[in-house]
Amino acid sequence: MGGKYRITGNKHPRMRRARRRGRLVVLAVASVAVLGVGGWGTLQLIDVFTGGGGKASAAGTGKDCAPRTKASPSPTPKALPEPRAITVNVLNATTRSGLAKKTADELKKRGFKIGDVGNAPKKYDKKVKGTGFLLGPDSALDTALPVLGTQLPGAERRTEAAREGAAVDLVIGDAFKGLAKRADADRALTRMAEPEPAPSPKKGC
């Protein structure tokens, strides 16, 4: 090379300033990457501990306080006949005389219509070991028989498909000691005609 300055030897001058700048650029890029990864990890931890960033609150949402069960409508009273609309045949299947008439007289005082009064037919006579049973046509199963059953709790209810008429029988058995107390029978009739309303649904909070 010409001029005032000459380069001698086999070594070239090093450009140290350019190398320093390169290192600074690499360090800056690495710092940004580390900060980015750290920030992403922090956001993930926050997301985990806060339950996914939803709108849930400690007080709960309005849906949590909604009724857990659907409210059922008030039951409709059953269309049961009144005692005065029921004709009862009182039949004695025991060996005790006068039991049918005494029972029929008491039922009449309680408003029932009385039909036949006397001994039970041969197929039942001296063959009923319990307190007795109630017998009527199929149509009486959910009408007259339940009403009459309030007077003799625990009595079996039977029906005959071929039976004619609407009258029902009260067949007295060996274990019969008397009708239910009138007050108890009246309460049972009231509960049947006006069943209790369904309970109100409970809330979840």
Coordinates of C-alpha atoms in Angstrom, one line a residue, residues 37-115:
V37 CA -40.8 -17.4 28.7
G38 CA -40.9 -16.2 32.3
G39 CA -43.9 -14.0 31.7
W40 CA -45.8 -16.9 30.0
G41 CA -45.0 -19.2 32.9
T42 CA -46.3 -16.6 35.3
L43 CA -49.5 -16.3 33.4
Q44 CA -50.0 -20.0 33.4
L45 CA -49.5 -20.2 37.2
I46 CA -52.0 -17.4 37.7
D47 CA -54.5 -19.1 35.4
V48 CA -54.2 -22.4 37.5
F49 CA -54.6 -20.7 40.9
T50 CA -57.5 -18.5 39.8
G51 CA -59.5 -21.3 38.2
G52 CA -59.1 -20.5 34.6
G53 CA -59.8 -16.8 34.8
G54 CA -63.6 -17.4 34.9
K55 CA -66.1 -15.0 36.4
A56 CA -66.7 -17.2 39.4
S57 CA -66.7 -15.4 42.8
A58 CA -66.7 -16.6 46.4
A59 CA -70.3 -15.6 46.7
G60 CA -71.3 -17.9 43.8
T61 CA -73.3 -17.2 40.7
G62 CA -77.0 -16.8 40.6
K63 CA -77.5 -20.3 39.1
D64 CA -76.0 -21.8 42.3
C65 CA -78.9 -20.4 44.3
A66 CA -81.6 -21.7 42.0
P67 CA -83.9 -24.4 43.4
R68 CA -82.5 -27.8 43.1
T69 CA -85.9 -29.4 42.6
K70 CA -88.9 -28.4 40.6
A71 CA -91.8 -27.2 42.5
S72 CA -94.7 -29.7 42.1
P73 CA -98.2 -28.3 41.8
S74 CA -100.6 -28.7 44.7
P75 CA -102.4 -32.0 44.5
T76 CA -106.0 -31.9 43.4
P77 CA -108.4 -33.2 46.1
K78 CA -109.8 -36.6 45.2
A79 CA -113.5 -36.7 44.2
L80 CA -114.6 -39.1 47.0
P81 CA -118.2 -39.7 47.8
E82 CA -119.7 -38.5 51.1
P83 CA -120.8 -41.1 53.6
R84 CA -124.4 -40.3 52.9
A85 CA -123.9 -41.3 49.3
I86 CA -122.6 -44.8 50.2
T87 CA -124.9 -47.7 51.0
V88 CA -123.4 -50.3 53.3
N89 CA -124.5 -53.9 53.9
V90 CA -123.3 -55.0 57.3
L91 CA -122.8 -58.8 57.5
N92 CA -121.7 -60.7 60.6
A93 CA -119.3 -63.7 59.9
T94 CA -118.8 -64.4 63.6
T95 CA -120.7 -66.5 66.2
R96 CA -121.5 -63.3 68.2
S97 CA -125.2 -62.4 67.8
G98 CA -126.4 -58.8 67.4
L99 CA -122.9 -57.6 66.1
A100 CA -124.2 -56.6 62.7
K101 CA -127.1 -54.5 63.9
K102 CA -124.9 -52.7 66.5
T103 CA -122.3 -51.9 63.9
A104 CA -124.9 -50.8 61.4
D105 CA -126.5 -48.4 63.9
E106 CA -123.2 -46.8 64.6
L107 CA -122.5 -46.4 60.8
K108 CA -125.9 -44.8 60.4
K109 CA -125.0 -42.2 63.1
R110 CA -121.9 -41.4 61.1
G111 CA -123.9 -40.6 58.0
F112 CA -123.8 -43.8 56.0
K113 CA -126.8 -45.3 54.4
I114 CA -127.6 -48.8 55.6
G115 CA -128.7 -51.6 53.4

